[in-house]
Structure formats: C-alpha cells, structure tokens
Amino acid sequence: MTSPTLVAVAHGSRDPRSSATVRDLVDVVRSRAPGLDVLPAFLDFDEPGFGDVLADLDGPAVVVPLLLGSAYHARVDIPAVVAESGAPDVRVADVLGPDPALLDVAAERLGALGLAPGDPGLGIVLAGTGSSHGAANAVVHRLAERWPRTVAAFATASPGVADAVAELREHGARRVAVASWFLAPGRLLDRVCVQADGAPVAEALGAHPAVADIVLARYRTAAALLPAAA
C-alpha cells in the first residue's frame, strides 16, 4: 500500500530566508523517510500555494503544519483551505510545538553562542511570534518555565522582548540571551534582534534533524487515522 503524501505547509513570508529554510527542512524530512512523498506548501507569499498542492493530489495525504503554536493559521486557515479544496482523504496533523525535543533544539542554538540554560548569572528570554490567541502564548510561557531564570516574550504580543530583557536585568541577571522559538529566520526574528537591546539572539530552530523527526511523528500519528489505514 502506498503511504499517504506528506504535505508540509508553512505560513510563507516575504523574506526569502524563510522559504529557503522550509525547503531545507523538507529535504531533511525526505532524507529521514526514503520513499515517502513529501511536498512543501505555503499559505501565503511563496509557491507552491497550499490550495494548489491539494488540488494536485491523486491519493490520501497528511497535512503537517510547520507551525510551533496552535493559533489562527493552524485552527482556521489550514482547515479552511482543506475544506475548500474538496480533496478526499486528507488529514491535518497537529502542529510541531510544544514538543520537548524542540526546546532541546532551542538550547542547542543557544549553545552555538556559548550559552546554556542554567549558566550562572544568565537570564534567558524565550522569544516567539506571539498571537491574539492567549492559549498559544501560554504554551510558550509554560515552556520557558522548564529552564532556570527564563521568561517568555513575543515579537507581536505582550510581553515584548525589550521589556523581558529589562526585567531580567532588573532582577539581577548579569547576562541576558534570547532563545528563538521560531522555526525559520525572517522579519519577525529580525524584529526580536532589534528589541533585544544588545543581548545575543540565537538562531531559529531551522532544518534540524530533530525538527524533521517531529514532522514525521506528527505525520505518522495522523496517517494512522486515515480510512485507508484502518
């Protein structure tokens, strides 16, 4: 039996670094699942468009949102495009976050700066995109609680990164660093860098093998629920 296609859908960005990272991640997913048909897709700005990819399917598929939180795009946009496409036997998997393995990747990116959670005198800001959906922001706050002297902040929501950096310094942090809760580089992560007030900012999670493994885990869980797998 042919495995369902994996459609890895990202939001898309005007920044070409973002789509390049998504395509690199898709390549890593393919390398870790030889023989599996893995297709990139984008909700906006980039090609191929998500609706177009769905229209070209000729069999069952699992859509894996390349998103770290279950905010508007995951809860509304992606299911709406699937419904409008009329594509049969398409299952939408869970978003990638909050998976503890992703937090390990964020720590590894910090490590590239010579820093680690728990370092003496180090305060950390775990910076994410932010959402009007409070539950999505709460997930980042809960993840931040897993590391010592770490607070959550957001590029587009409150608390902002500048405020979080200032708070850590006011509470005695001798050094402050920013860990990225972003899948890919782009304008929002650039905004975080500006808001960081000189604190070093770790790279996005990116096309890390652990991220690819989570994509595949989400795929397999959802694929098992397709009628063909019953």
mmCIF file with all atom_site columns, C-alpha atoms in Angstrom:
data_model
loop_
_atom_site.group_PDB
_atom_site.id
_atom_site.type_symbol
_atom_site.label_atom_id
_atom_site.label_alt_id
_atom_site.label_comp_id
_atom_site.label_asym_id
_atom_site.label_entity_id
_atom_site.label_seq_id
_atom_site.pdbx_PDB_ins_code
_atom_site.Cartn_x
_atom_site.Cartn_y
_atom_site.Cartn_z
_atom_site.occupancy
_atom_site.B_iso_or_equiv
_atom_site.pdbx_formal_charge
_atom_site.auth_seq_id
_atom_site.auth_comp_id
_atom_site.auth_asym_id
_atom_site.auth_atom_id
_atom_site.pdbx_PDB_model_num
ATOM 1   C CA . MET A 1 1   ? 0.000   0.000  0.000  1.00 0.00 ? 1   MET A CA 1
ATOM 2   C CA . THR A 1 2   ? 1.348   3.433  -0.938 1.00 0.00 ? 2   THR A CA 1
ATOM 3   C CA . SER A 1 3   ? 1.879   5.718  2.027  1.00 0.00 ? 3   SER A CA 1
ATOM 4   C CA . PRO A 1 4   ? -0.146  8.937  2.140  1.00 0.00 ? 4   PRO A CA 1
ATOM 5   C CA . THR A 1 5   ? 1.621   12.007 0.840  1.00 0.00 ? 5   THR A CA 1
ATOM 6   C CA . LEU A 1 6   ? 3.067   14.306 3.492  1.00 0.00 ? 6   LEU A CA 1
ATOM 7   C CA . VAL A 1 7   ? 2.195   17.931 2.740  1.00 0.00 ? 7   VAL A CA 1
ATOM 8   C CA . ALA A 1 8   ? 4.354   20.192 4.899  1.00 0.00 ? 8   ALA A CA 1
ATOM 9   C CA . VAL A 1 9   ? 2.593   23.550 4.966  1.00 0.00 ? 9   VAL A CA 1
ATOM 10  C CA . ALA A 1 10  ? 4.216   26.731 6.228  1.00 0.00 ? 10  ALA A CA 1
ATOM 11  C CA . HIS A 1 11  ? 2.771   30.208 6.553  1.00 0.00 ? 11  HIS A CA 1
ATOM 12  C CA . GLY A 1 12  ? 5.101   31.744 3.972  1.00 0.00 ? 12  GLY A CA 1
ATOM 13  C CA . SER A 1 13  ? 6.989   35.016 4.137  1.00 0.00 ? 13  SER A CA 1
ATOM 14  C CA . ARG A 1 14  ? 8.204   37.908 2.027  1.00 0.00 ? 14  ARG A CA 1
ATOM 15  C CA . ASP A 1 15  ? 11.664  37.092 3.383  1.00 0.00 ? 15  ASP A CA 1
ATOM 16  C CA . PRO A 1 16  ? 13.351  34.504 1.138  1.00 0.00 ? 16  PRO A CA 1
ATOM 17  C CA . ARG A 1 17  ? 15.314  33.097 4.090  1.00 0.00 ? 17  ARG A CA 1
ATOM 18  C CA . SER A 1 18  ? 12.075  31.716 5.480  1.00 0.00 ? 18  SER A CA 1
ATOM 19  C CA . SER A 1 19  ? 11.037  29.702 2.431  1.00 0.00 ? 19  SER A CA 1
ATOM 20  C CA . ALA A 1 20  ? 14.626  28.509 1.943  1.00 0.00 ? 20  ALA A CA 1
ATOM 21  C CA . THR A 1 21  ? 14.620  27.128 5.487  1.00 0.00 ? 21  THR A CA 1
ATOM 22  C CA . VAL A 1 22  ? 11.269  25.406 4.911  1.00 0.00 ? 22  VAL A CA 1
ATOM 23  C CA . ARG A 1 23  ? 12.592  23.755 1.760  1.00 0.00 ? 23  ARG A CA 1
ATOM 24  C CA . ASP A 1 24  ? 15.749  22.682 3.588  1.00 0.00 ? 24  ASP A CA 1
ATOM 25  C CA . LEU A 1 25  ? 13.600  21.163 6.334  1.00 0.00 ? 25  LEU A CA 1
ATOM 26  C CA . VAL A 1 26  ? 11.527  19.288 3.755  1.00 0.00 ? 26  VAL A CA 1
ATOM 27  C CA . ASP A 1 27  ? 14.769  17.910 2.285  1.00 0.00 ? 27  ASP A CA 1
ATOM 28  C CA . VAL A 1 28  ? 15.804  16.654 5.732  1.00 0.00 ? 28  VAL A CA 1
ATOM 29  C CA . VAL A 1 29  ? 12.385  15.030 6.209  1.00 0.00 ? 29  VAL A CA 1
ATOM 30  C CA . ARG A 1 30  ? 12.781  13.268 2.859  1.00 0.00 ? 30  ARG A CA 1
ATOM 31  C CA . SER A 1 31  ? 16.254  12.044 3.822  1.00 0.00 ? 31  SER A CA 1
ATOM 32  C CA . ARG A 1 32  ? 14.869  10.513 7.019  1.00 0.00 ? 32  ARG A CA 1
ATOM 33  C CA . ALA A 1 33  ? 11.922  8.817  5.303  1.00 0.00 ? 33  ALA A CA 1
ATOM 34  C CA . PRO A 1 34  ? 13.170  7.444  1.974  1.00 0.00 ? 34  PRO A CA 1
ATOM 35  C CA . GLY A 1 35  ? 10.363  6.640  -0.424 1.00 0.00 ? 35  GLY A CA 1
ATOM 36  C CA . LEU A 1 36  ? 7.842   8.930  1.252  1.00 0.00 ? 36  LEU A CA 1
ATOM 37  C CA . ASP A 1 37  ? 6.370   11.632 -0.983 1.00 0.00 ? 37  ASP A CA 1
ATOM 38  C CA . VAL A 1 38  ? 6.964   14.907 0.876  1.00 0.00 ? 38  VAL A CA 1
ATOM 39  C CA . LEU A 1 39  ? 5.689   18.164 -0.617 1.00 0.00 ? 39  LEU A CA 1
ATOM 40  C CA . PRO A 1 40  ? 6.231   21.725 0.623  1.00 0.00 ? 40  PRO A CA 1
ATOM 41  C CA . ALA A 1 41  ? 3.330   24.191 0.509  1.00 0.00 ? 41  ALA A CA 1
ATOM 42  C CA . PHE A 1 42  ? 2.692   27.744 1.674  1.00 0.00 ? 42  PHE A CA 1
ATOM 43  C CA . LEU A 1 43  ? -0.387  29.600 2.846  1.00 0.00 ? 43  LEU A CA 1
ATOM 44  C CA . ASP A 1 44  ? 0.824   32.934 1.527  1.00 0.00 ? 44  ASP A CA 1
ATOM 45  C CA . PHE A 1 45  ? 3.629   34.793 -0.274 1.00 0.00 ? 45  PHE A CA 1
ATOM 46  C CA . ASP A 1 46  ? 5.509   31.706 -1.555 1.00 0.00 ? 46  ASP A CA 1
ATOM 47  C CA . GLU A 1 47  ? 4.941   28.961 -4.090 1.00 0.00 ? 47  GLU A CA 1
ATOM 48  C CA . PRO A 1 48  ? 3.587   26.367 -4.364 1.00 0.00 ? 48  PRO A CA 1
ATOM 49  C CA . GLY A 1 49  ? 0.376   27.534 -2.777 1.00 0.00 ? 49  GLY A CA 1
ATOM 50  C CA . PHE A 1 50  ? -1.293  25.189 -0.309 1.00 0.00 ? 50  PHE A CA 1
ATOM 51  C CA . GLY A 1 51  ? -4.549  25.022 -2.267 1.00 0.00 ? 51  GLY A CA 1
ATOM 52  C CA . ASP A 1 52  ? -2.692  24.227 -5.475 1.00 0.00 ? 52  ASP A CA 1
ATOM 53  C CA . VAL A 1 53  ? -0.788  21.383 -3.833 1.00 0.00 ? 53  VAL A CA 1
ATOM 54  C CA . LEU A 1 54  ? -4.028  19.905 -2.509 1.00 0.00 ? 54  LEU A CA 1
ATOM 55  C CA . ALA A 1 55  ? -5.654  20.216 -5.934 1.00 0.00 ? 55  ALA A CA 1
ATOM 56  C CA . ASP A 1 56  ? -2.859  18.168 -7.498 1.00 0.00 ? 56  ASP A CA 1
ATOM 57  C CA . LEU A 1 57  ? -3.115  15.260 -5.049 1.00 0.00 ? 57  LEU A CA 1
ATOM 58  C CA . ASP A 1 58  ? -4.090  11.913 -6.511 1.00 0.00 ? 58  ASP A CA 1
ATOM 59  C CA . GLY A 1 59  ? -4.422  9.988  -3.271 1.00 0.00 ? 59  GLY A CA 1
ATOM 60  C CA . PRO A 1 60  ? -4.616  10.308 0.521  1.00 0.00 ? 60  PRO A CA 1
ATOM 61  C CA . ALA A 1 61  ? -2.457  12.865 2.272  1.00 0.00 ? 61  ALA A CA 1
ATOM 62  C CA . VAL A 1 62  ? -1.493  14.138 5.694  1.00 0.00 ? 62  VAL A CA 1
ATOM 63  C CA . VAL A 1 63  ? -1.014  17.877 6.132  1.00 0.00 ? 63  VAL A CA 1
ATOM 64  C CA . VAL A 1 64  ? 1.620   18.706 8.737  1.00 0.00 ? 64  VAL A CA 1
ATOM 65  C CA . PRO A 1 65  ? 1.537   22.387 9.750  1.00 0.00 ? 65  PRO A CA 1
ATOM 66  C CA . LEU A 1 66  ? 5.073   23.722 10.090 1.00 0.00 ? 66  LEU A CA 1
ATOM 67  C CA . LEU A 1 67  ? 3.904   25.860 12.976 1.00 0.00 ? 67  LEU A CA 1
ATOM 68  C CA . LEU A 1 68  ? 5.037   25.998 16.584 1.00 0.00 ? 68  LEU A CA 1
ATOM 69  C CA . GLY A 1 69  ? 1.704   27.040 18.035 1.00 0.00 ? 69  GLY A CA 1
ATOM 70  C CA . SER A 1 70  ? -1.971  26.309 17.544 1.00 0.00 ? 70  SER A CA 1
ATOM 71  C CA . ALA A 1 71  ? -3.014  29.846 16.695 1.00 0.00 ? 71  ALA A CA 1
ATOM 72  C CA . TYR A 1 72  ? -5.216  31.221 13.902 1.00 0.00 ? 72  TYR A CA 1
ATOM 73  C CA . HIS A 1 73  ? -3.358  29.665 10.962 1.00 0.00 ? 73  HIS A CA 1
ATOM 74  C CA . ALA A 1 74  ? -3.497  26.192 12.491 1.00 0.00 ? 74  ALA A CA 1
ATOM 75  C CA . ARG A 1 75  ? -7.032  26.429 13.877 1.00 0.00 ? 75  ARG A CA 1
ATOM 76  C CA . VAL A 1 76  ? -8.740  28.278 11.000 1.00 0.00 ? 76  VAL A CA 1
ATOM 77  C CA . ASP A 1 77  ? -6.710  28.886 7.847  1.00 0.00 ? 77  ASP A CA 1
ATOM 78  C CA . ILE A 1 78  ? -5.360  25.396 7.191  1.00 0.00 ? 78  ILE A CA 1
ATOM 79  C CA . PRO A 1 79  ? -8.638  23.509 7.855  1.00 0.00 ? 79  PRO A CA 1
ATOM 80  C CA . ALA A 1 80  ? -10.484 26.062 5.692  1.00 0.00 ? 80  ALA A CA 1
ATOM 81  C CA . VAL A 1 81  ? -8.173  25.523 2.707  1.00 0.00 ? 81  VAL A CA 1
ATOM 82  C CA . VAL A 1 82  ? -8.524  21.748 3.101  1.00 0.00 ? 82  VAL A CA 1
ATOM 83  C CA . ALA A 1 83  ? -12.312 22.030 3.204  1.00 0.00 ? 83  ALA A CA 1
ATOM 84  C CA . GLU A 1 84  ? -12.429 24.337 0.189  1.00 0.00 ? 84  GLU A CA 1
ATOM 85  C CA . SER A 1 85  ? -10.168 22.060 -1.833 1.00 0.00 ? 85  SER A CA 1
ATOM 86  C CA . GLY A 1 86  ? -12.585 19.149 -1.642 1.00 0.00 ? 86  GLY A CA 1
ATOM 87  C CA . ALA A 1 87  ? -9.587  16.815 -1.639 1.00 0.00 ? 87  ALA A CA 1
ATOM 88  C CA . PRO A 1 88  ? -10.661 13.398 -0.297 1.00 0.00 ? 88  PRO A CA 1
ATOM 89  C CA . ASP A 1 89  ? -8.811  11.505 2.423  1.00 0.00 ? 89  ASP A CA 1
ATOM 90  C CA . VAL A 1 90  ? -6.806  14.440 3.750  1.00 0.00 ? 90  VAL A CA 1
ATOM 91  C CA . ARG A 1 91  ? -5.991  14.552 7.435  1.00 0.00 ? 91  ARG A CA 1
ATOM 92  C CA . VAL A 1 92  ? -4.492  17.573 9.223  1.00 0.00 ? 92  VAL A CA 1
ATOM 93  C CA . ALA A 1 93  ? -1.869  16.669 11.821 1.00 0.00 ? 93  ALA A CA 1
ATOM 94  C CA . ASP A 1 94  ? -1.043  18.551 14.993 1.00 0.00 ? 94  ASP A CA 1
ATOM 95  C CA . VAL A 1 95  ? 1.367   21.484 14.936 1.00 0.00 ? 95  VAL A CA 1
ATOM 96  C CA . LEU A 1 96  ? 5.007   20.827 15.817 1.00 0.00 ? 96  LEU A CA 1
ATOM 97  C CA . GLY A 1 97  ? 5.032   22.538 19.190 1.00 0.00 ? 97  GLY A CA 1
ATOM 98  C CA . PRO A 1 98  ? 5.073   22.212 22.107 1.00 0.00 ? 98  PRO A CA 1
ATOM 99  C CA . ASP A 1 99  ? 7.404   19.235 21.823 1.00 0.00 ? 99  ASP A CA 1
ATOM 100 C CA . PRO A 1 100 ? 10.215  18.951 24.412 1.00 0.00 ? 100 PRO A CA 1
ATOM 101 C CA . ALA A 1 101 ? 12.581  17.954 21.609 1.00 0.00 ? 101 ALA A CA 1
ATOM 102 C CA . LEU A 1 102 ? 12.069  21.378 20.047 1.00 0.00 ? 102 LEU A CA 1
ATOM 103 C CA . LEU A 1 103 ? 13.109  23.020 23.303 1.00 0.00 ? 103 LEU A CA 1
ATOM 104 C CA . ASP A 1 104 ? 16.257  20.908 23.149 1.00 0.00 ? 104 ASP A CA 1
ATOM 105 C CA . VAL A 1 105 ? 16.923  22.314 19.677 1.00 0.00 ? 105 VAL A CA 1
ATOM 106 C CA . ALA A 1 106 ? 16.438  25.845 21.025 1.00 0.00 ? 106 ALA A CA 1
ATOM 107 C CA . ALA A 1 107 ? 19.005  25.041 23.733 1.00 0.00 ? 107 ALA A CA 1
ATOM 108 C CA . GLU A 1 108 ? 21.385  23.740 21.079 1.00 0.00 ? 108 GLU A CA 1
ATOM 109 C CA . ARG A 1 109 ? 21.037  27.006 19.157 1.00 0.00 ? 109 ARG A CA 1
ATOM 110 C CA . LEU A 1 110 ? 21.879  28.846 22.375 1.00 0.00 ? 110 LEU A CA 1
ATOM 111 C CA . GLY A 1 111 ? 24.856  26.568 22.749 1.00 0.00 ? 111 GLY A CA 1
ATOM 112 C CA . ALA A 1 112 ? 26.198  27.873 19.449 1.00 0.00 ? 112 ALA A CA 1
ATOM 113 C CA . LEU A 1 113 ? 26.513  31.225 21.255 1.00 0.00 ? 113 LEU A CA 1
ATOM 114 C CA . GLY A 1 114 ? 28.466  29.573 24.059 1.00 0.00 ? 114 GLY A CA 1
ATOM 115 C CA . LEU A 1 115 ? 25.498  29.771 26.426 1.00 0.00 ? 115 LEU A CA 1
ATOM 116 C CA . ALA A 1 116 ? 23.220  27.262 28.125 1.00 0.00 ? 116 ALA A CA 1
ATOM 117 C CA . PRO A 1 117 ? 20.135  27.336 30.364 1.00 0.00 ? 117 PRO A CA 1
ATOM 118 C CA . GLY A 1 118 ? 21.295  27.344 33.963 1.00 0.00 ? 118 GLY A CA 1
ATOM 119 C CA . ASP A 1 119 ? 24.585  29.159 33.322 1.00 0.00 ? 119 ASP A CA 1
ATOM 120 C CA . PRO A 1 120 ? 25.465  31.267 36.401 1.00 0.00 ? 120 PRO A CA 1
ATOM 121 C CA . GLY A 1 121 ? 24.113  34.767 36.147 1.00 0.00 ? 121 GLY A CA 1
ATOM 122 C CA . LEU A 1 122 ? 22.370  34.110 32.818 1.00 0.00 ? 122 LEU A CA 1
ATOM 123 C CA . GLY A 1 123 ? 18.783  35.174 32.209 1.00 0.00 ? 123 GLY A CA 1
ATOM 124 C CA . ILE A 1 124 ? 17.062  33.881 29.098 1.00 0.00 ? 124 ILE A CA 1
ATOM 125 C CA . VAL A 1 125 ? 14.181  35.232 27.053 1.00 0.00 ? 125 VAL A CA 1
ATOM 126 C CA . LEU A 1 126 ? 12.360  32.540 25.086 1.00 0.00 ? 126 LEU A CA 1
ATOM 127 C CA . ALA A 1 127 ? 11.061  34.658 22.206 1.00 0.00 ? 127 ALA A CA 1
ATOM 128 C CA . GLY A 1 128 ? 8.212   33.617 19.942 1.00 0.00 ? 128 GLY A CA 1
ATOM 129 C CA . THR A 1 129 ? 5.951   35.229 17.385 1.00 0.00 ? 129 THR A CA 1
ATOM 130 C CA . GLY A 1 130 ? 3.007   35.895 19.671 1.00 0.00 ? 130 GLY A CA 1
ATOM 131 C CA . SER A 1 131 ? -0.703  35.570 18.997 1.00 0.00 ? 131 SER A CA 1
ATOM 132 C CA . SER A 1 132 ? -4.043  37.140 19.866 1.00 0.00 ? 132 SER A CA 1
ATOM 133 C CA . HIS A 1 133 ? -4.978  33.623 20.979 1.00 0.00 ? 133 HIS A CA 1
ATOM 134 C CA . GLY A 1 134 ? -3.964  33.553 24.630 1.00 0.00 ? 134 GLY A CA 1
ATOM 135 C CA . ALA A 1 135 ? -3.705  29.776 24.816 1.00 0.00 ? 135 ALA A CA 1
ATOM 136 C CA . ALA A 1 136 ? -0.992  29.780 22.154 1.00 0.00 ? 136 ALA A CA 1
ATOM 137 C CA . ASN A 1 137 ? 1.064   32.306 24.118 1.00 0.00 ? 137 ASN A CA 1
ATOM 138 C CA . ALA A 1 138 ? 0.525   30.339 27.324 1.00 0.00 ? 138 ALA A CA 1
ATOM 139 C CA . VAL A 1 139 ? 2.290   27.365 25.753 1.00 0.00 ? 139 VAL A CA 1
ATOM 140 C CA . VAL A 1 140 ? 5.475   29.434 25.315 1.00 0.00 ? 140 VAL A CA 1
ATOM 141 C CA . HIS A 1 141 ? 5.233   30.631 28.915 1.00 0.00 ? 141 HIS A CA 1
ATOM 142 C CA . ARG A 1 142 ? 4.997   27.025 30.105 1.00 0.00 ? 142 ARG A CA 1
ATOM 143 C CA . LEU A 1 143 ? 8.000   26.041 28.001 1.00 0.00 ? 143 LEU A CA 1
ATOM 144 C CA . ALA A 1 144 ? 10.027  28.912 29.446 1.00 0.00 ? 144 ALA A CA 1
ATOM 145 C CA . GLU A 1 145 ? 9.329   27.573 32.937 1.00 0.00 ? 145 GLU A CA 1
ATOM 146 C CA . ARG A 1 146 ? 11.338  24.441 32.079 1.00 0.00 ? 146 ARG A CA 1
ATOM 147 C CA . TRP A 1 147 ? 14.578  26.451 32.089 1.00 0.00 ? 147 TRP A CA 1
ATOM 148 C CA . PRO A 1 148 ? 16.087  28.318 35.049 1.00 0.00 ? 148 PRO A CA 1
ATOM 149 C CA . ARG A 1 149 ? 15.747  32.117 35.049 1.00 0.00 ? 149 ARG A CA 1
ATOM 150 C CA . THR A 1 150 ? 13.829  32.110 31.775 1.00 0.00 ? 150 THR A CA 1
ATOM 151 C CA . VAL A 1 151 ? 10.823  34.186 30.724 1.00 0.00 ? 151 VAL A CA 1
ATOM 152 C CA . ALA A 1 152 ? 8.690   34.153 27.594 1.00 0.00 ? 152 ALA A CA 1
ATOM 153 C CA . ALA A 1 153 ? 8.254   37.155 25.334 1.00 0.00 ? 153 ALA A CA 1
ATOM 154 C CA . PHE A 1 154 ? 6.875   37.855 21.882 1.00 0.00 ? 154 PHE A CA 1
ATOM 155 C CA . ALA A 1 155 ? 7.550   39.814 18.727 1.00 0.00 ? 155 ALA A CA 1
ATOM 156 C CA . THR A 1 156 ? 3.893   40.751 18.213 1.00 0.00 ? 156 THR A CA 1
ATOM 157 C CA . ALA A 1 157 ? 2.282   40.347 21.637 1.00 0.00 ? 157 ALA A CA 1
ATOM 158 C CA . SER A 1 158 ? 2.835   41.243 25.262 1.00 0.00 ? 158 SER A CA 1
ATOM 159 C CA . PRO A 1 159 ? 5.224   40.967 26.990 1.00 0.00 ? 159 PRO A CA 1
ATOM 160 C CA . GLY A 1 160 ? 7.593   42.269 24.365 1.00 0.00 ? 160 GLY A CA 1
ATOM 161 C CA . VAL A 1 161 ? 11.212  41.182 24.138 1.00 0.00 ? 161 VAL A CA 1
ATOM 162 C CA . ALA A 1 162 ? 12.626  44.556 25.227 1.00 0.00 ? 162 ALA A CA 1
ATOM 163 C CA . ASP A 1 163 ? 10.505  44.502 28.386 1.00 0.00 ? 163 ASP A CA 1
ATOM 164 C CA . ALA A 1 164 ? 11.542  40.928 29.166 1.00 0.00 ? 164 ALA A CA 1
ATOM 165 C CA . VAL A 1 165 ? 15.237  41.743 28.727 1.00 0.00 ? 165 VAL A CA 1
ATOM 166 C CA . ALA A 1 166 ? 14.870  44.763 31.018 1.00 0.00 ? 166 ALA A CA 1
ATOM 167 C CA . GLU A 1 167 ? 13.009  42.708 33.620 1.00 0.00 ? 167 GLU A CA 1
ATOM 168 C CA . LEU A 1 168 ? 15.718  40.064 33.773 1.00 0.00 ? 168 LEU A CA 1
ATOM 169 C CA . ARG A 1 169 ? 18.399  42.706 34.179 1.00 0.00 ? 169 ARG A CA 1
ATOM 170 C CA . GLU A 1 170 ? 16.426  44.461 36.899 1.00 0.00 ? 170 GLU A CA 1
ATOM 171 C CA . HIS A 1 171 ? 16.151  41.154 38.752 1.00 0.00 ? 171 HIS A CA 1
ATOM 172 C CA . GLY A 1 172 ? 19.895  40.604 38.831 1.00 0.00 ? 172 GLY A CA 1
ATOM 173 C CA . ALA A 1 173 ? 20.797  38.778 35.625 1.00 0.00 ? 173 ALA A CA 1
ATOM 174 C CA . ARG A 1 174 ? 24.425  39.627 34.850 1.00 0.00 ? 174 ARG A CA 1
ATOM 175 C CA . ARG A 1 175 ? 23.966  38.432 31.273 1.00 0.00 ? 175 ARG A CA 1
ATOM 176 C CA . VAL A 1 176 ? 20.855  38.051 29.133 1.00 0.00 ? 176 VAL A CA 1
ATOM 177 C CA . ALA A 1 177 ? 20.392  35.997 25.962 1.00 0.00 ? 177 ALA A CA 1
ATOM 178 C CA . VAL A 1 178 ? 17.419  35.379 23.698 1.00 0.00 ? 178 VAL A CA 1
ATOM 179 C CA . ALA A 1 179 ? 16.449  31.868 22.643 1.00 0.00 ? 179 ALA A CA 1
ATOM 180 C CA . SER A 1 180 ? 14.434  31.673 19.422 1.00 0.00 ? 180 SER A CA 1
ATOM 181 C CA . TRP A 1 181 ? 11.051  29.969 19.408 1.00 0.00 ? 181 TRP A CA 1
ATOM 182 C CA . PHE A 1 182 ? 10.881  30.488 15.656 1.00 0.00 ? 182 PHE A CA 1
ATOM 183 C CA . LEU A 1 183 ? 11.033  27.781 13.041 1.00 0.00 ? 183 LEU A CA 1
ATOM 184 C CA . ALA A 1 184 ? 12.760  29.940 10.425 1.00 0.00 ? 184 ALA A CA 1
ATOM 185 C CA . PRO A 1 185 ? 14.529  33.290 10.116 1.00 0.00 ? 185 PRO A CA 1
ATOM 186 C CA . GLY A 1 186 ? 12.551  36.220 8.811  1.00 0.00 ? 186 GLY A CA 1
ATOM 187 C CA . ARG A 1 187 ? 11.242  39.655 9.592  1.00 0.00 ? 187 ARG A CA 1
ATOM 188 C CA . LEU A 1 188 ? 9.795   38.767 12.982 1.00 0.00 ? 188 LEU A CA 1
ATOM 189 C CA . LEU A 1 189 ? 13.037  37.252 14.226 1.00 0.00 ? 189 LEU A CA 1
ATOM 190 C CA . ASP A 1 190 ? 14.833  40.326 12.882 1.00 0.00 ? 190 ASP A CA 1
ATOM 191 C CA . ARG A 1 191 ? 12.435  42.421 14.969 1.00 0.00 ? 191 ARG A CA 1
ATOM 192 C CA . VAL A 1 192 ? 13.368  40.376 18.024 1.00 0.00 ? 192 VAL A CA 1
ATOM 193 C CA . CYS A 1 193 ? 17.044  41.087 17.351 1.00 0.00 ? 193 CYS A CA 1
ATOM 194 C CA . VAL A 1 194 ? 16.313  44.825 17.342 1.00 0.00 ? 194 VAL A CA 1
ATOM 195 C CA . GLN A 1 195 ? 14.247  44.579 20.526 1.00 0.00 ? 195 GLN A CA 1
ATOM 196 C CA . ALA A 1 196 ? 16.895  42.545 22.356 1.00 0.00 ? 196 ALA A CA 1
ATOM 197 C CA . ASP A 1 197 ? 18.812  45.666 23.417 1.00 0.00 ? 197 ASP A CA 1
ATOM 198 C CA . GLY A 1 198 ? 22.223  44.192 22.684 1.00 0.00 ? 198 GLY A CA 1
ATOM 199 C CA . ALA A 1 199 ? 21.533  40.732 24.114 1.00 0.00 ? 199 ALA A CA 1
ATOM 200 C CA . PRO A 1 200 ? 22.696  37.911 21.815 1.00 0.00 ? 200 PRO A CA 1
ATOM 201 C CA . VAL A 1 201 ? 19.903  36.186 19.909 1.00 0.00 ? 201 VAL A CA 1
ATOM 202 C CA . ALA A 1 202 ? 20.108  32.507 18.969 1.00 0.00 ? 202 ALA A CA 1
ATOM 203 C CA . GLU A 1 203 ? 19.254  31.299 15.503 1.00 0.00 ? 203 GLU A CA 1
ATOM 204 C CA . ALA A 1 204 ? 15.852  29.853 14.600 1.00 0.00 ? 204 ALA A CA 1
ATOM 205 C CA . LEU A 1 205 ? 15.238  26.139 15.072 1.00 0.00 ? 205 LEU A CA 1
ATOM 206 C CA . GLY A 1 206 ? 15.639  25.638 11.330 1.00 0.00 ? 206 GLY A CA 1
ATOM 207 C CA . ALA A 1 207 ? 16.178  22.443 9.361  1.00 0.00 ? 207 ALA A CA 1
ATOM 208 C CA . HIS A 1 208 ? 17.398  20.421 12.326 1.00 0.00 ? 208 HIS A CA 1
ATOM 209 C CA . PRO A 1 209 ? 17.090  16.611 12.220 1.00 0.00 ? 209 PRO A CA 1
ATOM 210 C CA . ALA A 1 210 ? 15.089  16.676 15.449 1.00 0.00 ? 210 ALA A CA 1
ATOM 211 C CA . VAL A 1 211 ? 12.576  19.048 13.853 1.00 0.00 ? 211 VAL A CA 1
ATOM 212 C CA . ALA A 1 212 ? 12.291  16.723 10.865 1.00 0.00 ? 212 ALA A CA 1
ATOM 213 C CA . ASP A 1 213 ? 11.676  13.781 13.195 1.00 0.00 ? 213 ASP A CA 1
ATOM 214 C CA . ILE A 1 214 ? 8.813   15.659 14.849 1.00 0.00 ? 214 ILE A CA 1
ATOM 215 C CA . VAL A 1 215 ? 7.311   16.379 11.422 1.00 0.00 ? 215 VAL A CA 1
ATOM 216 C CA . LEU A 1 216 ? 7.418   12.653 10.698 1.00 0.00 ? 216 LEU A CA 1
ATOM 217 C CA . ALA A 1 217 ? 5.969   11.767 14.101 1.00 0.00 ? 217 ALA A CA 1
ATOM 218 C CA . ARG A 1 218 ? 3.026   14.130 13.528 1.00 0.00 ? 218 ARG A CA 1
ATOM 219 C CA . TYR A 1 219 ? 2.571   12.608 10.063 1.00 0.00 ? 219 TYR A CA 1
ATOM 220 C CA . ARG A 1 220 ? 2.518   9.015  11.311 1.00 0.00 ? 220 ARG A CA 1
ATOM 221 C CA . THR A 1 221 ? 0.036   9.762  14.080 1.00 0.00 ? 221 THR A CA 1
ATOM 222 C CA . ALA A 1 222 ? -2.374  11.420 11.654 1.00 0.00 ? 222 ALA A CA 1
ATOM 223 C CA . ALA A 1 223 ? -1.812  8.860  8.865  1.00 0.00 ? 223 ALA A CA 1
ATOM 224 C CA . ALA A 1 224 ? -2.951  6.082  11.197 1.00 0.00 ? 224 ALA A CA 1
ATOM 225 C CA . LEU A 1 225 ? -6.349  7.814  11.396 1.00 0.00 ? 225 LEU A CA 1
ATOM 226 C CA . LEU A 1 226 ? -6.954  7.914  7.654  1.00 0.00 ? 226 LEU A CA 1
ATOM 227 C CA . PRO A 1 227 ? -9.639  5.479  6.413  1.00 0.00 ? 227 PRO A CA 1
ATOM 228 C CA . ALA A 1 228 ? -7.092  3.643  4.256  1.00 0.00 ? 228 ALA A CA 1
ATOM 229 C CA . ALA A 1 229 ? -5.024  2.884  7.357  1.00 0.00 ? 229 ALA A CA 1
ATOM 230 C CA . ALA A 1 230 ? -7.952  1.469  9.322  1.00 0.00 ? 230 ALA A CA 1
#
